[in-house]
Amino acid sequence: MSRAQRLLDLIQVLRRHRRAVSGTVLAEEIGVSLRTLYRDIETLRAQGAPIEGEAGVGYVLRPGFMLPPLMFSEEEIEALVLGSRWVSERADGPLGKAARNVLAKIGAVLPEDLKASVEASGLLIGPGEPIAAGDAELASIRQAIRSERKMQIAYADEHGNATDRIIWPIALAFYDRVRVVVAWCELRNGYRHFRTDRIMAFEVTARYPRRRVALFKEWRTIRNIPEQ
């Protein structure tokens, strides 16, 4: 186990305990000697971790602390790298650029032994279908979702028949070949899914009357989708 991983594990163990926990218990959970534990606690304190307590009394981590260089395990880094690479290849231009920036920021703050995991990750994204909607359209849809705005759309079904709809967009799903807007449809008075390649025109309008988080939770319940 790398030293950075050991310090991360110590932070995670301290987070699980709401009251002071003895050094002996911490050392046993981490799998290190008591002397190493005391040294690791001093290292974390020197880096700004608000760990209160002392030997013989116990230690507690004040809530709300995040230590950026030690936030991720090696597997968590691989998950971030894989996800960011997928987004950079399969999402719209602005979102892809943001994903590449995320990787750069992660690499900038990680310790050297973990930084190599980002640079040398063997998890790759294979070639896929080009996105169905243009960058500007997807970026505008994402903005409408974030700002909880209605969209007035001209939508064509699989037969090419067009209808005018007013929808409340709450999510954007990225599949390999299509992108789908999850929304409340005023015309159908219910939740519907709209492929972005069938939205022929749209305009972002006024705020919709309910909070997106409530609509999203309601949609998940109706669809029987477990929380992630």
PDB file of C-alpha atoms in Angstrom:
ATOM      1  CA  MET A   1       0.000   0.000   0.000  1.00  0.00           C
ATOM      2  CA  SER A   2       1.348   3.424  -0.959  1.00  0.00           C
ATOM      3  CA  ARG A   3       1.744   6.087   1.715  1.00  0.00           C
ATOM      4  CA  ALA A   4      -0.808   8.292  -0.050  1.00  0.00           C
ATOM      5  CA  GLN A   5      -3.319   5.430  -0.040  1.00  0.00           C
ATOM      6  CA  ARG A   6      -2.634   4.794   3.656  1.00  0.00           C
ATOM      7  CA  LEU A   7      -3.302   8.447   4.528  1.00  0.00           C
ATOM      8  CA  LEU A   8      -6.486   8.375   2.486  1.00  0.00           C
ATOM      9  CA  ASP A   9      -7.636   5.258   4.349  1.00  0.00           C
ATOM     10  CA  LEU A  10      -6.947   6.990   7.668  1.00  0.00           C
ATOM     11  CA  ILE A  11      -9.096   9.969   6.644  1.00  0.00           C
ATOM     12  CA  GLN A  12     -11.892   7.606   5.617  1.00  0.00           C
ATOM     13  CA  VAL A  13     -11.753   5.696   8.913  1.00  0.00           C
ATOM     14  CA  LEU A  14     -11.847   8.950  10.905  1.00  0.00           C
ATOM     15  CA  ARG A  15     -14.881  10.070   8.901  1.00  0.00           C
ATOM     16  CA  ARG A  16     -16.759   6.941   9.936  1.00  0.00           C
ATOM     17  CA  HIS A  17     -16.353   7.754  13.640  1.00  0.00           C
ATOM     18  CA  ARG A  18     -18.387  10.661  15.001  1.00  0.00           C
ATOM     19  CA  ARG A  19     -16.709  10.508  18.416  1.00  0.00           C
ATOM     20  CA  ALA A  20     -13.080  10.292  19.398  1.00  0.00           C
ATOM     21  CA  VAL A  21     -11.522   6.924  18.597  1.00  0.00           C
ATOM     22  CA  SER A  22      -8.348   5.581  20.130  1.00  0.00           C
ATOM     23  CA  GLY A  23      -5.082   5.345  18.255  1.00  0.00           C
ATOM     24  CA  THR A  24      -5.024   1.590  18.858  1.00  0.00           C
ATOM     25  CA  VAL A  25      -8.376   1.109  17.126  1.00  0.00           C
ATOM     26  CA  LEU A  26      -7.315   3.317  14.214  1.00  0.00           C
ATOM     27  CA  ALA A  27      -4.026   1.478  13.821  1.00  0.00           C
ATOM     28  CA  GLU A  28      -5.809  -1.884  13.748  1.00  0.00           C
ATOM     29  CA  GLU A  29      -8.317  -0.704  11.133  1.00  0.00           C
ATOM     30  CA  ILE A  30      -5.578   0.705   8.897  1.00  0.00           C
ATOM     31  CA  GLY A  31      -3.238  -2.222   9.495  1.00  0.00           C
ATOM     32  CA  VAL A  32      -0.222  -0.231  10.704  1.00  0.00           C
ATOM     33  CA  SER A  33       1.762   0.093  13.912  1.00  0.00           C
ATOM     34  CA  LEU A  34       0.740   2.623  16.549  1.00  0.00           C
ATOM     35  CA  ARG A  35       3.950   4.545  15.912  1.00  0.00           C
ATOM     36  CA  THR A  36       3.173   4.784  12.181  1.00  0.00           C
ATOM     37  CA  LEU A  37      -0.359   5.907  12.965  1.00  0.00           C
ATOM     38  CA  TYR A  38       0.849   8.772  15.157  1.00  0.00           C
ATOM     39  CA  ARG A  39       3.252   9.835  12.425  1.00  0.00           C
ATOM     40  CA  ASP A  40       0.483   9.730   9.797  1.00  0.00           C
ATOM     41  CA  ILE A  41      -1.819  11.829  11.975  1.00  0.00           C
ATOM     42  CA  GLU A  42       0.883  14.484  12.306  1.00  0.00           C
ATOM     43  CA  THR A  43       1.402  14.399   8.528  1.00  0.00           C
ATOM     44  CA  LEU A  44      -2.297  14.988   7.920  1.00  0.00           C
ATOM     45  CA  ARG A  45      -2.402  17.784  10.473  1.00  0.00           C
ATOM     46  CA  ALA A  46       0.553  19.456   8.765  1.00  0.00           C
ATOM     47  CA  GLN A  47      -1.424  19.375   5.509  1.00  0.00           C
ATOM     48  CA  GLY A  48      -4.408  21.076   7.122  1.00  0.00           C
ATOM     49  CA  ALA A  49      -6.547  18.194   8.340  1.00  0.00           C
ATOM     50  CA  PRO A  50      -8.531  19.325  11.447  1.00  0.00           C
ATOM     51  CA  ILE A  51      -7.824  16.239  13.551  1.00  0.00           C
ATOM     52  CA  GLU A  52      -8.417  16.866  17.238  1.00  0.00           C
ATOM     53  CA  GLY A  53      -7.190  14.742  20.136  1.00  0.00           C
ATOM     54  CA  GLU A  54      -4.003  13.147  21.364  1.00  0.00           C
ATOM     55  CA  ALA A  55      -2.445   9.816  22.288  1.00  0.00           C
ATOM     56  CA  GLY A  56      -4.286   8.156  25.177  1.00  0.00           C
ATOM     57  CA  VAL A  57      -7.422  10.267  24.598  1.00  0.00           C
ATOM     58  CA  GLY A  58      -8.389   9.487  21.023  1.00  0.00           C
ATOM     59  CA  TYR A  59      -8.816  11.348  17.754  1.00  0.00           C
ATOM     60  CA  VAL A  60     -11.710  12.869  15.849  1.00  0.00           C
ATOM     61  CA  LEU A  61     -11.887  14.587  12.453  1.00  0.00           C
ATOM     62  CA  ARG A  62     -14.000  17.734  12.338  1.00  0.00           C
ATOM     63  CA  PRO A  63     -16.748  17.451   9.675  1.00  0.00           C
ATOM     64  CA  GLY A  64     -16.510  19.063   6.253  1.00  0.00           C
ATOM     65  CA  PHE A  65     -12.837  18.376   5.613  1.00  0.00           C
ATOM     66  CA  MET A  66     -11.676  17.481   2.105  1.00  0.00           C
ATOM     67  CA  LEU A  67      -8.039  16.884   1.291  1.00  0.00           C
ATOM     68  CA  PRO A  68      -7.733  17.153  -2.514  1.00  0.00           C
ATOM     69  CA  PRO A  69      -4.397  15.388  -3.043  1.00  0.00           C
ATOM     70  CA  LEU A  70      -5.629  12.353  -1.105  1.00  0.00           C
ATOM     71  CA  MET A  71      -9.258  12.154  -2.138  1.00  0.00           C
ATOM     72  CA  PHE A  72      -8.990   9.193  -4.514  1.00  0.00           C
ATOM     73  CA  SER A  73      -7.880   5.592  -4.346  1.00  0.00           C
ATOM     74  CA  GLU A  74      -6.216   4.008  -7.387  1.00  0.00           C
ATOM     75  CA  GLU A  75      -9.482   2.382  -8.473  1.00  0.00           C
ATOM     76  CA  GLU A  76     -11.354   5.663  -7.999  1.00  0.00           C
ATOM     77  CA  ILE A  77      -8.752   7.368 -10.177  1.00  0.00           C
ATOM     78  CA  GLU A  78      -9.244   4.723 -12.866  1.00  0.00           C
ATOM     79  CA  ALA A  79     -13.002   5.290 -12.713  1.00  0.00           C
ATOM     80  CA  LEU A  80     -12.515   9.040 -13.098  1.00  0.00           C
ATOM     81  CA  VAL A  81     -10.082   8.591 -15.968  1.00  0.00           C
ATOM     82  CA  LEU A  82     -12.353   6.157 -17.812  1.00  0.00           C
ATOM     83  CA  GLY A  83     -15.431   8.321 -17.315  1.00  0.00           C
ATOM     84  CA  SER A  84     -13.631  11.502 -18.359  1.00  0.00           C
ATOM     85  CA  ARG A  85     -12.224   9.831 -21.447  1.00  0.00           C
ATOM     86  CA  TRP A  86     -15.688   8.600 -22.416  1.00  0.00           C
ATOM     87  CA  VAL A  87     -17.147  12.086 -22.016  1.00  0.00           C
ATOM     88  CA  SER A  88     -14.303  13.682 -23.973  1.00  0.00           C
ATOM     89  CA  GLU A  89     -14.972  11.289 -26.873  1.00  0.00           C
ATOM     90  CA  ARG A  90     -18.758  10.936 -26.836  1.00  0.00           C
ATOM     91  CA  ALA A  91     -20.236  14.168 -25.465  1.00  0.00           C
ATOM     92  CA  ASP A  92     -20.504  17.590 -27.082  1.00  0.00           C
ATOM     93  CA  GLY A  93     -17.432  19.792 -27.503  1.00  0.00           C
ATOM     94  CA  PRO A  94     -17.803  21.988 -24.384  1.00  0.00           C
ATOM     95  CA  LEU A  95     -18.491  18.966 -22.152  1.00  0.00           C
ATOM     96  CA  GLY A  96     -15.602  17.052 -23.711  1.00  0.00           C
ATOM     97  CA  LYS A  97     -13.259  19.961 -23.070  1.00  0.00           C
ATOM     98  CA  ALA A  98     -14.474  20.127 -19.463  1.00  0.00           C
ATOM     99  CA  ALA A  99     -13.705  16.406 -19.054  1.00  0.00           C
ATOM    100  CA  ARG A 100     -10.154  16.919 -20.301  1.00  0.00           C
ATOM    101  CA  ASN A 101      -9.761  19.825 -17.889  1.00  0.00           C
ATOM    102  CA  VAL A 102     -10.924  17.559 -15.052  1.00  0.00           C
ATOM    103  CA  LEU A 103      -8.187  15.053 -15.869  1.00  0.00           C
ATOM    104  CA  ALA A 104      -5.596  17.828 -15.963  1.00  0.00           C
ATOM    105  CA  LYS A 105      -6.730  19.192 -12.591  1.00  0.00           C
ATOM    106  CA  ILE A 106      -6.722  15.744 -11.003  1.00  0.00           C
ATOM    107  CA  GLY A 107      -3.221  15.122 -12.293  1.00  0.00           C
ATOM    108  CA  ALA A 108      -2.041  18.477 -10.960  1.00  0.00           C
ATOM    109  CA  VAL A 109      -3.061  17.847  -7.347  1.00  0.00           C
ATOM    110  CA  LEU A 110      -2.286  14.158  -6.917  1.00  0.00           C
ATOM    111  CA  PRO A 111       0.900  12.935  -5.252  1.00  0.00           C
ATOM    112  CA  GLU A 112       3.537  11.632  -7.660  1.00  0.00           C
ATOM    113  CA  ASP A 113       2.824   7.950  -6.984  1.00  0.00           C
ATOM    114  CA  LEU A 114      -0.871   8.422  -7.810  1.00  0.00           C
ATOM    115  CA  LYS A 115      -0.326  10.904 -10.647  1.00  0.00           C
ATOM    116  CA  ALA A 116       1.281   8.073 -12.624  1.00  0.00           C
ATOM    117  CA  SER A 117      -2.046   6.217 -12.436  1.00  0.00           C
ATOM    118  CA  VAL A 118      -3.702   9.003 -14.427  1.00  0.00           C
ATOM    119  CA  GLU A 119      -0.962   9.313 -17.011  1.00  0.00           C
ATOM    120  CA  ALA A 120      -0.481   5.580 -17.565  1.00  0.00           C
ATOM    121  CA  SER A 121      -4.045   4.297 -17.195  1.00  0.00           C
ATOM    122  CA  GLY A 122      -4.665   1.320 -19.443  1.00  0.00           C
ATOM    123  CA  LEU A 123      -8.425   1.930 -19.644  1.00  0.00           C
ATOM    124  CA  LEU A 124      -9.329   3.178 -23.112  1.00  0.00           C
ATOM    125  CA  ILE A 125     -12.499   4.199 -24.927  1.00  0.00           C
ATOM    126  CA  GLY A 126     -13.086   2.539 -28.282  1.00  0.00           C
ATOM    127  CA  PRO A 127     -14.434   4.347 -31.345  1.00  0.00           C
ATOM    128  CA  GLY A 128     -18.151   5.078 -31.314  1.00  0.00           C
ATOM    129  CA  GLU A 129     -20.911   6.670 -33.323  1.00  0.00           C
ATOM    130  CA  PRO A 130     -20.792  10.461 -33.850  1.00  0.00           C
ATOM    131  CA  ILE A 131     -23.220  12.397 -31.685  1.00  0.00           C
ATOM    132  CA  ALA A 132     -26.614  12.959 -33.242  1.00  0.00           C
ATOM    133  CA  ALA A 133     -27.008  16.602 -32.255  1.00  0.00           C
ATOM    134  CA  GLY A 134     -24.535  19.423 -32.674  1.00  0.00           C
ATOM    135  CA  ASP A 135     -22.413  20.849 -29.890  1.00  0.00           C
ATOM    136  CA  ALA A 136     -24.460  24.037 -29.624  1.00  0.00           C
ATOM    137  CA  GLU A 137     -27.746  22.150 -29.320  1.00  0.00           C
ATOM    138  CA  LEU A 138     -26.521  19.803 -26.601  1.00  0.00           C
ATOM    139  CA  ALA A 139     -24.864  22.625 -24.682  1.00  0.00           C
ATOM    140  CA  SER A 140     -28.107  24.635 -24.805  1.00  0.00           C
ATOM    141  CA  ILE A 141     -30.146  21.662 -23.634  1.00  0.00           C
ATOM    142  CA  ARG A 142     -27.763  21.091 -20.716  1.00  0.00           C
ATOM    143  CA  GLN A 143     -28.060  24.764 -19.807  1.00  0.00           C
ATOM    144  CA  ALA A 144     -31.863  24.542 -19.895  1.00  0.00           C
ATOM    145  CA  ILE A 145     -31.705  21.566 -17.523  1.00  0.00           C
ATOM    146  CA  ARG A 146     -29.395  23.362 -15.106  1.00  0.00           C
ATOM    147  CA  SER A 147     -31.472  26.537 -15.103  1.00  0.00           C
ATOM    148  CA  GLU A 148     -34.815  24.656 -14.916  1.00  0.00           C
ATOM    149  CA  ARG A 149     -36.167  26.253 -18.070  1.00  0.00           C
ATOM    150  CA  LYS A 150     -38.916  25.065 -20.375  1.00  0.00           C
ATOM    151  CA  MET A 151     -38.153  24.233 -23.985  1.00  0.00           C
ATOM    152  CA  GLN A 152     -40.545  24.783 -26.864  1.00  0.00           C
ATOM    153  CA  ILE A 153     -39.621  22.162 -29.444  1.00  0.00           C
ATOM    154  CA  ALA A 154     -40.630  20.929 -32.883  1.00  0.00           C
ATOM    155  CA  TYR A 155     -40.340  17.158 -32.565  1.00  0.00           C
ATOM    156  CA  ALA A 156     -40.548  14.444 -35.215  1.00  0.00           C
ATOM    157  CA  ASP A 157     -41.506  10.873 -34.364  1.00  0.00           C
ATOM    158  CA  GLU A 158     -39.992   7.772 -35.997  1.00  0.00           C
ATOM    159  CA  HIS A 159     -42.288   8.259 -39.001  1.00  0.00           C
ATOM    160  CA  GLY A 160     -41.300  11.883 -39.475  1.00  0.00           C
ATOM    161  CA  ASN A 161     -44.591  13.308 -38.178  1.00  0.00           C
ATOM    162  CA  ALA A 162     -43.907  16.602 -36.400  1.00  0.00           C
ATOM    163  CA  THR A 163     -45.588  18.021 -33.312  1.00  0.00           C
ATOM    164  CA  ASP A 164     -44.992  21.186 -31.315  1.00  0.00           C
ATOM    165  CA  ARG A 165     -44.305  20.512 -27.648  1.00  0.00           C
ATOM    166  CA  ILE A 166     -43.500  22.422 -24.502  1.00  0.00           C
ATOM    167  CA  ILE A 167     -41.315  20.292 -22.256  1.00  0.00           C
ATOM    168  CA  TRP A 168     -39.601  20.639 -18.895  1.00  0.00           C
ATOM    169  CA  PRO A 169     -36.171  19.038 -19.389  1.00  0.00           C
ATOM    170  CA  ILE A 170     -34.783  17.310 -16.292  1.00  0.00           C
ATOM    171  CA  ALA A 171     -32.009  15.042 -17.622  1.00  0.00           C
ATOM    172  CA  LEU A 172     -29.954  14.240 -20.706  1.00  0.00           C
ATOM    173  CA  ALA A 173     -29.060  10.588 -21.279  1.00  0.00           C
ATOM    174  CA  PHE A 174     -26.017   9.682 -23.384  1.00  0.00           C
ATOM    175  CA  TYR A 175     -26.273   6.374 -25.239  1.00  0.00           C
ATOM    176  CA  ASP A 176     -23.756   5.073 -27.776  1.00  0.00           C
ATOM    177  CA  ARG A 177     -25.803   6.132 -30.801  1.00  0.00           C
ATOM    178  CA  VAL A 178     -28.362   8.642 -29.512  1.00  0.00           C
ATOM    179  CA  ARG A 179     -28.849  11.317 -26.876  1.00  0.00           C
ATOM    180  CA  VAL A 180     -32.197  11.462 -25.087  1.00  0.00           C
ATOM    181  CA  VAL A 181     -33.842  14.314 -23.181  1.00  0.00           C
ATOM    182  CA  VAL A 182     -35.918  13.216 -20.197  1.00  0.00           C
ATOM    183  CA  ALA A 183     -38.704  15.738 -19.689  1.00  0.00           C
ATOM    184  CA  TRP A 184     -42.220  16.449 -18.512  1.00  0.00           C
ATOM    185  CA  CYS A 185     -44.340  17.000 -21.619  1.00  0.00           C
ATOM    186  CA  GLU A 186     -47.188  19.478 -21.292  1.00  0.00           C
ATOM    187  CA  LEU A 187     -48.929  18.044 -24.387  1.00  0.00           C
ATOM    188  CA  ARG A 188     -48.994  14.491 -22.983  1.00  0.00           C
ATOM    189  CA  ASN A 189     -49.267  15.573 -19.338  1.00  0.00           C
ATOM    190  CA  GLY A 190     -46.578  13.117 -18.343  1.00  0.00           C
ATOM    191  CA  TYR A 191     -42.905  12.208 -18.575  1.00  0.00           C
ATOM    192  CA  ARG A 192     -41.597  11.486 -22.041  1.00  0.00           C
ATOM    193  CA  HIS A 193     -38.223  10.852 -23.672  1.00  0.00           C
ATOM    194  CA  PHE A 194     -37.101  12.848 -26.703  1.00  0.00           C
ATOM    195  CA  ARG A 195     -34.210  11.882 -28.976  1.00  0.00           C
ATOM    196  CA  THR A 196     -32.089  14.930 -29.679  1.00  0.00           C
ATOM    197  CA  ASP A 197     -31.686  13.988 -33.360  1.00  0.00           C
ATOM    198  CA  ARG A 198     -35.471  14.291 -33.757  1.00  0.00           C
ATOM    199  CA  ILE A 199     -35.688  17.753 -32.224  1.00  0.00           C
ATOM    200  CA  MET A 200     -35.889  19.856 -35.393  1.00  0.00           C
ATOM    201  CA  ALA A 201     -35.975  23.233 -33.625  1.00  0.00           C
ATOM    202  CA  PHE A 202     -36.216  24.485 -30.070  1.00  0.00           C
ATOM    203  CA  GLU A 203     -36.316  27.602 -27.972  1.00  0.00           C
ATOM    204  CA  VAL A 204     -35.528  27.898 -24.277  1.00  0.00           C
ATOM    205  CA  THR A 205     -38.289  29.859 -22.526  1.00  0.00           C
ATOM    206  CA  ALA A 206     -39.540  30.517 -18.979  1.00  0.00           C
ATOM    207  CA  ARG A 207     -38.723  28.616 -15.801  1.00  0.00           C
ATOM    208  CA  TYR A 208     -40.920  25.616 -15.161  1.00  0.00           C
ATOM    209  CA  PRO A 209     -43.037  25.696 -12.005  1.00  0.00           C
ATOM    210  CA  ARG A 210     -41.481  22.795 -10.067  1.00  0.00           C
ATOM    211  CA  ARG A 211     -37.925  22.112  -8.913  1.00  0.00           C
ATOM    212  CA  ARG A 212     -35.914  19.826 -11.147  1.00  0.00           C
ATOM    213  CA  VAL A 213     -34.712  17.669  -8.257  1.00  0.00           C
ATOM    214  CA  ALA A 214     -38.326  16.869  -7.306  1.00  0.00           C
ATOM    215  CA  LEU A 215     -39.260  16.081 -10.900  1.00  0.00           C
ATOM    216  CA  PHE A 216     -36.186  13.903 -11.321  1.00  0.00           C
ATOM    217  CA  LYS A 217     -36.987  11.956  -8.151  1.00  0.00           C
ATOM    218  CA  GLU A 218     -40.584  11.505  -9.283  1.00  0.00           C
ATOM    219  CA  TRP A 219     -39.459  10.245 -12.704  1.00  0.00           C
ATOM    220  CA  ARG A 220     -37.056   7.757 -11.121  1.00  0.00           C
ATOM    221  CA  THR A 221     -39.837   6.449  -8.869  1.00  0.00           C
ATOM    222  CA  ILE A 222     -42.241   6.034 -11.792  1.00  0.00           C
ATOM    223  CA  ARG A 223     -39.570   4.266 -13.855  1.00  0.00           C
ATOM    224  CA  ASN A 224     -38.501   2.179 -10.844  1.00  0.00           C
ATOM    225  CA  ILE A 225     -34.901   3.324 -11.234  1.00  0.00           C
ATOM    226  CA  PRO A 226     -32.830   2.863  -8.071  1.00  0.00           C
ATOM    227  CA  GLU A 227     -30.835   5.796  -6.753  1.00  0.00           C
ATOM    228  CA  GLN A 228     -27.179   5.768  -7.696  1.00  0.00           C
TER     229      GLN A 228
END
